[in-house]
PDB file of C-alpha atoms in Angstrom:
ATOM      1  CA  UNK A 722     -17.694   5.121   1.243  1.00  0.00           C
ATOM      2  CA  UNK A 723     -15.133   5.181  -1.702  1.00  0.00           C
ATOM      3  CA  UNK A 724     -16.630   8.403  -3.120  1.00  0.00           C
ATOM      4  CA  UNK A 725     -17.841   6.661  -6.229  1.00  0.00           C
ATOM      5  CA  UNK A 726     -18.445   3.240  -7.838  1.00  0.00           C
ATOM      6  CA  UNK A 727     -15.856   0.745  -6.743  1.00  0.00           C
ATOM      7  CA  UNK A 728     -13.550  -0.568  -9.555  1.00  0.00           C
ATOM      8  CA  UNK A 729     -11.380  -3.626  -9.170  1.00  0.00           C
ATOM      9  CA  UNK A 730      -7.825  -2.328  -9.933  1.00  0.00           C
ATOM     10  CA  UNK A 731      -6.174  -5.705  -9.467  1.00  0.00           C
ATOM     11  CA  UNK A 732      -5.993  -8.932  -7.447  1.00  0.00           C
ATOM     12  CA  UNK A 733      -3.406 -11.355  -6.159  1.00  0.00           C
ATOM     13  CA  UNK A 734      -3.876 -14.977  -5.489  1.00  0.00           C
ATOM     14  CA  UNK A 735      -1.719 -16.626  -2.788  1.00  0.00           C
ATOM     15  CA  UNK A 736      -1.059 -20.343  -2.183  1.00  0.00           C
ATOM     16  CA  UNK A 737       1.450 -19.767   0.617  1.00  0.00           C
ATOM     17  CA  UNK A 738       1.962 -16.939   3.015  1.00  0.00           C
ATOM     18  CA  UNK A 739       3.722 -13.791   1.271  1.00  0.00           C
ATOM     19  CA  UNK A 740       5.869 -12.757   4.238  1.00  0.00           C
ATOM     20  CA  UNK A 741       5.538  -9.312   2.619  1.00  0.00           C
ATOM     21  CA  UNK A 742       7.211  -6.523   4.517  1.00  0.00           C
ATOM     22  CA  UNK A 743       5.336  -3.799   6.420  1.00  0.00           C
ATOM     23  CA  UNK A 744       3.773  -1.339   3.969  1.00  0.00           C
ATOM     24  CA  UNK A 745       0.882   0.893   3.126  1.00  0.00           C
ATOM     25  CA  UNK A 746      -0.967   0.601  -0.105  1.00  0.00           C
ATOM     26  CA  UNK A 747      -0.540   4.200  -1.285  1.00  0.00           C
ATOM     27  CA  UNK A 748       3.157   3.372  -1.875  1.00  0.00           C
ATOM     28  CA  UNK A 749       2.099   1.439  -4.897  1.00  0.00           C
ATOM     29  CA  UNK A 750      -1.209   2.957  -5.731  1.00  0.00           C
ATOM     30  CA  UNK A 751      -1.889   6.459  -4.510  1.00  0.00           C
ATOM     31  CA  UNK A 752      -5.423   7.810  -4.856  1.00  0.00           C
ATOM     32  CA  UNK A 753      -7.106  10.946  -3.977  1.00  0.00           C
ATOM     33  CA  UNK A 754      -9.251  12.003  -2.347  1.00  0.00           C
ATOM     34  CA  UNK A 755      -8.295  10.050   0.781  1.00  0.00           C
ATOM     35  CA  UNK A 756     -10.889   7.245   1.244  1.00  0.00           C
ATOM     36  CA  UNK A 757     -11.221   6.640  -2.479  1.00  0.00           C
ATOM     37  CA  UNK A 758      -9.144   3.274  -2.145  1.00  0.00           C
ATOM     38  CA  UNK A 759      -9.859  -0.077  -0.238  1.00  0.00           C
ATOM     39  CA  UNK A 760      -8.101  -3.383   0.025  1.00  0.00           C
ATOM     40  CA  UNK A 761      -9.766  -6.672   0.769  1.00  0.00           C
ATOM     41  CA  UNK A 762      -8.419 -10.209   1.601  1.00  0.00           C
ATOM     42  CA  UNK A 763     -10.504 -13.279   1.407  1.00  0.00           C
ATOM     43  CA  UNK A 764      -9.333 -16.578   3.036  1.00  0.00           C
ATOM     44  CA  UNK A 765      -9.891 -19.623   0.834  1.00  0.00           C
ATOM     45  CA  UNK A 766      -9.163 -21.854   3.779  1.00  0.00           C
ATOM     46  CA  UNK A 767      -8.828 -21.488   7.570  1.00  0.00           C
ATOM     47  CA  UNK A 768      -5.789 -19.395   8.100  1.00  0.00           C
ATOM     48  CA  UNK A 769      -3.365 -20.837  10.585  1.00  0.00           C
ATOM     49  CA  UNK A 770      -1.128 -18.739  12.920  1.00  0.00           C
ATOM     50  CA  UNK A 771       1.993 -20.641  11.536  1.00  0.00           C
ATOM     51  CA  UNK A 772       1.129 -20.184   7.892  1.00  0.00           C
ATOM     52  CA  UNK A 773       2.282 -16.632   7.658  1.00  0.00           C
ATOM     53  CA  UNK A 774      -0.885 -14.826   8.033  1.00  0.00           C
ATOM     54  CA  UNK A 775      -1.749 -11.265   6.936  1.00  0.00           C
ATOM     55  CA  UNK A 776      -1.031  -8.786   9.827  1.00  0.00           C
ATOM     56  CA  UNK A 777      -1.881  -5.233  10.498  1.00  0.00           C
ATOM     57  CA  UNK A 778      -1.547  -2.517  13.219  1.00  0.00           C
ATOM     58  CA  UNK A 779      -4.709  -1.581  14.842  1.00  0.00           C
ATOM     59  CA  UNK A 780      -5.834   2.161  13.862  1.00  0.00           C
ATOM     60  CA  UNK A 781      -2.712   2.608  12.008  1.00  0.00           C
ATOM     61  CA  UNK A 782      -4.838   4.103   8.983  1.00  0.00           C
ATOM     62  CA  UNK A 783      -5.656   7.134  11.295  1.00  0.00           C
ATOM     63  CA  UNK A 784      -1.882   8.272  11.523  1.00  0.00           C
ATOM     64  CA  UNK A 785      -0.223   7.907   8.230  1.00  0.00           C
ATOM     65  CA  UNK A 786       3.428   8.624   7.816  1.00  0.00           C
ATOM     66  CA  UNK A 787       3.791  11.411   5.196  1.00  0.00           C
ATOM     67  CA  UNK A 788       6.539  11.548   2.678  1.00  0.00           C
ATOM     68  CA  UNK A 789       7.092  15.137   3.292  1.00  0.00           C
ATOM     69  CA  UNK A 790       7.999  14.397   6.913  1.00  0.00           C
ATOM     70  CA  UNK A 791      10.325  11.551   5.873  1.00  0.00           C
ATOM     71  CA  UNK A 792      12.181  14.072   3.433  1.00  0.00           C
ATOM     72  CA  UNK A 793      12.324  16.578   6.407  1.00  0.00           C
ATOM     73  CA  UNK A 794      14.051  14.059   8.512  1.00  0.00           C
ATOM     74  CA  UNK A 795      16.457  13.046   5.793  1.00  0.00           C
ATOM     75  CA  UNK A 796      18.347  16.116   4.698  1.00  0.00           C
ATOM     76  CA  UNK A 797      20.602  14.340   2.114  1.00  0.00           C
ATOM     77  CA  UNK A 798      17.732  12.490   0.546  1.00  0.00           C
ATOM     78  CA  UNK A 799      15.650  15.703   0.532  1.00  0.00           C
ATOM     79  CA  UNK A 800      18.307  17.626  -1.390  1.00  0.00           C
ATOM     80  CA  UNK A 801      18.569  14.824  -4.037  1.00  0.00           C
ATOM     81  CA  UNK A 802      14.884  14.900  -4.488  1.00  0.00           C
ATOM     82  CA  UNK A 803      14.801  18.742  -4.719  1.00  0.00           C
ATOM     83  CA  UNK A 804      17.718  18.833  -7.027  1.00  0.00           C
ATOM     84  CA  UNK A 805      16.203  16.075  -9.348  1.00  0.00           C
ATOM     85  CA  UNK A 806      12.849  18.304  -9.397  1.00  0.00           C
ATOM     86  CA  UNK A 807      14.590  21.336 -10.785  1.00  0.00           C
ATOM     87  CA  UNK A 808      13.112  22.427 -14.111  1.00  0.00           C
ATOM     88  CA  UNK A 809      10.880  19.098 -14.182  1.00  0.00           C
ATOM     89  CA  UNK A 810       7.199  19.368 -13.849  1.00  0.00           C
ATOM     90  CA  UNK A 811       7.157  15.554 -13.176  1.00  0.00           C
ATOM     91  CA  UNK A 812       9.659  12.855 -12.377  1.00  0.00           C
ATOM     92  CA  UNK A 813       8.677   9.390 -13.627  1.00  0.00           C
ATOM     93  CA  UNK A 814      10.000   6.026 -12.607  1.00  0.00           C
ATOM     94  CA  UNK A 815      12.240   5.140 -15.383  1.00  0.00           C
ATOM     95  CA  UNK A 816      14.651   7.959 -15.090  1.00  0.00           C
ATOM     96  CA  UNK A 817      14.577   8.144 -11.398  1.00  0.00           C
ATOM     97  CA  UNK A 818      13.949   4.695 -10.254  1.00  0.00           C
ATOM     98  CA  UNK A 819      17.147   4.554  -8.021  1.00  0.00           C
ATOM     99  CA  UNK A 820      15.938   7.677  -6.252  1.00  0.00           C
ATOM    100  CA  UNK A 821      12.356   6.287  -5.662  1.00  0.00           C
ATOM    101  CA  UNK A 822      13.867   3.135  -4.287  1.00  0.00           C
ATOM    102  CA  UNK A 823      16.083   5.217  -1.742  1.00  0.00           C
ATOM    103  CA  UNK A 824      12.826   7.171  -0.928  1.00  0.00           C
ATOM    104  CA  UNK A 825      10.945   3.844  -0.340  1.00  0.00           C
ATOM    105  CA  UNK A 826      13.671   2.530   1.887  1.00  0.00           C
ATOM    106  CA  UNK A 827      13.721   5.741   4.083  1.00  0.00           C
ATOM    107  CA  UNK A 828       9.850   5.667   4.159  1.00  0.00           C
ATOM    108  CA  UNK A 829       9.664   2.027   5.275  1.00  0.00           C
ATOM    109  CA  UNK A 830      12.283   2.590   8.011  1.00  0.00           C
ATOM    110  CA  UNK A 831      10.184   5.506   9.369  1.00  0.00           C
ATOM    111  CA  UNK A 832       7.041   3.545   9.169  1.00  0.00           C
ATOM    112  CA  UNK A 833       8.728   0.389  10.976  1.00  0.00           C
ATOM    113  CA  UNK A 834      10.382   2.728  13.669  1.00  0.00           C
ATOM    114  CA  UNK A 835       6.931   4.367  14.350  1.00  0.00           C
ATOM    115  CA  UNK A 836       4.694   1.413  14.398  1.00  0.00           C
ATOM    116  CA  UNK A 837       7.052  -1.109  16.118  1.00  0.00           C
ATOM    117  CA  UNK A 838       7.435   1.423  18.992  1.00  0.00           C
ATOM    118  CA  UNK A 839       3.883   2.802  19.069  1.00  0.00           C
ATOM    119  CA  UNK A 840       2.477   0.371  21.617  1.00  0.00           C
ATOM    120  CA  UNK A 841      -0.235  -0.599  19.003  1.00  0.00           C
ATOM    121  CA  UNK A 842      -0.626  -4.375  18.723  1.00  0.00           C
ATOM    122  CA  UNK A 843       0.483  -6.132  15.515  1.00  0.00           C
ATOM    123  CA  UNK A 844      -2.562  -8.295  14.889  1.00  0.00           C
ATOM    124  CA  UNK A 845      -2.568 -11.498  12.751  1.00  0.00           C
ATOM    125  CA  UNK A 846      -5.681 -11.983  10.684  1.00  0.00           C
ATOM    126  CA  UNK A 847      -6.737 -15.402  11.427  1.00  0.00           C
ATOM    127  CA  UNK A 848      -9.746 -15.609   9.182  1.00  0.00           C
ATOM    128  CA  UNK A 849     -11.842 -18.648   8.627  1.00  0.00           C
ATOM    129  CA  UNK A 850     -12.451 -19.943   5.068  1.00  0.00           C
ATOM    130  CA  UNK A 851     -14.823 -17.556   3.323  1.00  0.00           C
ATOM    131  CA  UNK A 852     -14.070 -14.602   5.577  1.00  0.00           C
ATOM    132  CA  UNK A 853     -13.085 -11.307   4.052  1.00  0.00           C
ATOM    133  CA  UNK A 854     -11.414  -8.366   5.714  1.00  0.00           C
ATOM    134  CA  UNK A 855     -11.582  -4.864   4.155  1.00  0.00           C
ATOM    135  CA  UNK A 856      -9.094  -2.065   4.988  1.00  0.00           C
ATOM    136  CA  UNK A 857      -8.479   1.593   4.306  1.00  0.00           C
ATOM    137  CA  UNK A 858      -5.732   2.761   2.147  1.00  0.00           C
ATOM    138  CA  UNK A 859      -3.371   3.861   4.965  1.00  0.00           C
ATOM    139  CA  UNK A 860      -3.550   0.682   7.077  1.00  0.00           C
ATOM    140  CA  UNK A 861      -0.138  -0.549   7.985  1.00  0.00           C
ATOM    141  CA  UNK A 862       0.073  -4.261   7.109  1.00  0.00           C
ATOM    142  CA  UNK A 863       2.069  -7.104   5.780  1.00  0.00           C
ATOM    143  CA  UNK A 864       2.729 -10.908   5.937  1.00  0.00           C
ATOM    144  CA  UNK A 865       4.086 -12.688   9.111  1.00  0.00           C
ATOM    145  CA  UNK A 866       6.887 -15.189   8.884  1.00  0.00           C
ATOM    146  CA  UNK A 867       5.892 -18.809   7.807  1.00  0.00           C
ATOM    147  CA  UNK A 868       6.656 -20.773  10.871  1.00  0.00           C
ATOM    148  CA  UNK A 869       5.449 -24.077   9.343  1.00  0.00           C
ATOM    149  CA  UNK A 870       6.489 -24.263   5.580  1.00  0.00           C
ATOM    150  CA  UNK A 871       4.116 -27.174   5.076  1.00  0.00           C
ATOM    151  CA  UNK A 872       1.073 -25.041   5.784  1.00  0.00           C
ATOM    152  CA  UNK A 873      -0.709 -23.170   2.956  1.00  0.00           C
ATOM    153  CA  UNK A 874      -2.348 -19.759   3.120  1.00  0.00           C
ATOM    154  CA  UNK A 875      -4.690 -19.862   0.131  1.00  0.00           C
ATOM    155  CA  UNK A 876      -6.297 -16.515  -0.204  1.00  0.00           C
ATOM    156  CA  UNK A 877      -6.997 -13.673  -2.612  1.00  0.00           C
ATOM    157  CA  UNK A 878      -6.275  -9.936  -2.082  1.00  0.00           C
ATOM    158  CA  UNK A 879      -8.103  -7.277  -4.009  1.00  0.00           C
ATOM    159  CA  UNK A 880      -7.589  -3.521  -4.478  1.00  0.00           C
ATOM    160  CA  UNK A 881     -10.447  -1.285  -5.362  1.00  0.00           C
ATOM    161  CA  UNK A 882     -10.659   2.441  -6.013  1.00  0.00           C
ATOM    162  CA  UNK A 883     -13.388   4.816  -6.837  1.00  0.00           C
ATOM    163  CA  UNK A 884     -14.312   5.314 -10.653  1.00  0.00           C
ATOM    164  CA  UNK A 885     -14.050   9.066  -9.949  1.00  0.00           C
ATOM    165  CA  UNK A 886     -10.674   9.177  -8.085  1.00  0.00           C
ATOM    166  CA  UNK A 887      -7.271  10.443  -9.244  1.00  0.00           C
ATOM    167  CA  UNK A 888      -4.603   7.737  -9.378  1.00  0.00           C
ATOM    168  CA  UNK A 889      -0.755   8.202  -9.358  1.00  0.00           C
ATOM    169  CA  UNK A 890       1.976   5.443  -9.575  1.00  0.00           C
ATOM    170  CA  UNK A 891       4.746   4.536  -7.127  1.00  0.00           C
ATOM    171  CA  UNK A 892       7.213   7.145  -8.437  1.00  0.00           C
ATOM    172  CA  UNK A 893       4.834   9.855  -8.010  1.00  0.00           C
ATOM    173  CA  UNK A 894       4.091   8.976  -4.451  1.00  0.00           C
ATOM    174  CA  UNK A 895       7.701   9.227  -3.523  1.00  0.00           C
ATOM    175  CA  UNK A 896       9.113  11.853  -5.761  1.00  0.00           C
ATOM    176  CA  UNK A 897       6.348  14.208  -6.386  1.00  0.00           C
ATOM    177  CA  UNK A 898       4.490  14.154  -3.072  1.00  0.00           C
ATOM    178  CA  UNK A 899       3.436  17.436  -1.932  1.00  0.00           C
ATOM    179  CA  UNK A 900       2.892  18.748  -5.415  1.00  0.00           C
ATOM    180  CA  UNK A 901       0.501  16.118  -6.911  1.00  0.00           C
ATOM    181  CA  UNK A 902      -2.041  18.774  -7.626  1.00  0.00           C
ATOM    182  CA  UNK A 903       0.319  19.852 -10.425  1.00  0.00           C
ATOM    183  CA  UNK A 904       0.990  16.419 -11.667  1.00  0.00           C
ATOM    184  CA  UNK A 905      -1.344  14.733 -14.152  1.00  0.00           C
ATOM    185  CA  UNK A 906      -2.904  11.562 -12.708  1.00  0.00           C
ATOM    186  CA  UNK A 907      -2.994   8.325 -14.666  1.00  0.00           C
ATOM    187  CA  UNK A 908      -6.207   7.714 -16.637  1.00  0.00           C
ATOM    188  CA  UNK A 909      -8.478   5.062 -15.265  1.00  0.00           C
ATOM    189  CA  UNK A 910      -9.569   2.647 -18.024  1.00  0.00           C
ATOM    190  CA  UNK A 911     -13.017   2.166 -16.793  1.00  0.00           C
ATOM    191  CA  UNK A 912     -15.961   0.911 -18.967  1.00  0.00           C
ATOM    192  CA  UNK A 913     -19.204  -0.931 -18.361  1.00  0.00           C
ATOM    193  CA  UNK A 914     -19.256  -4.557 -19.239  1.00  0.00           C
ATOM    194  CA  UNK A 915     -21.669  -7.363 -18.514  1.00  0.00           C
ATOM    195  CA  UNK A 916     -19.430  -8.142 -15.583  1.00  0.00           C
ATOM    196  CA  UNK A 917     -19.935  -4.713 -14.015  1.00  0.00           C
ATOM    197  CA  UNK A 918     -17.619  -1.570 -14.199  1.00  0.00           C
TER     198      UNK A 918
END
């Protein structure tokens, strides 16, 4: 279902709940075609509701918030992005990092405004030890507050993409959205090893 062989792009180990803010994974790792990315989270212990569990909005992957719409709703920010694009075929993170952060802030505000008022339920993932949940790239998710700081939330998160996909970093998602067909994607360093791809 990933449009190719799955490749592990990275993993994160957690001892405690992350309390990570609401987000979608394409903010950090944008892949095309849609559906060529998946996240997974494995519980290494029973996850308690007070330990800051992973949460998600049901069916949020169906209706993603588009960067182009966020720009259309923020005229001043759109002007800054369009001015920065003049004469440049691409805008990378180092030279435009502040602008990318402004875009991220506007994007996250619209994401929160939409989903917190959508009527869709924010669901905690109260997995049992050894359970794994898998999600599509546009699922809105994060980490709930740790109500009991003595509780751990030992778990591992994984991010996979198809070995045939195109991949762009965070600055491209925010600053080059709508013209990625003209922007060279990052090269995937994929090779066969005794551990797989």
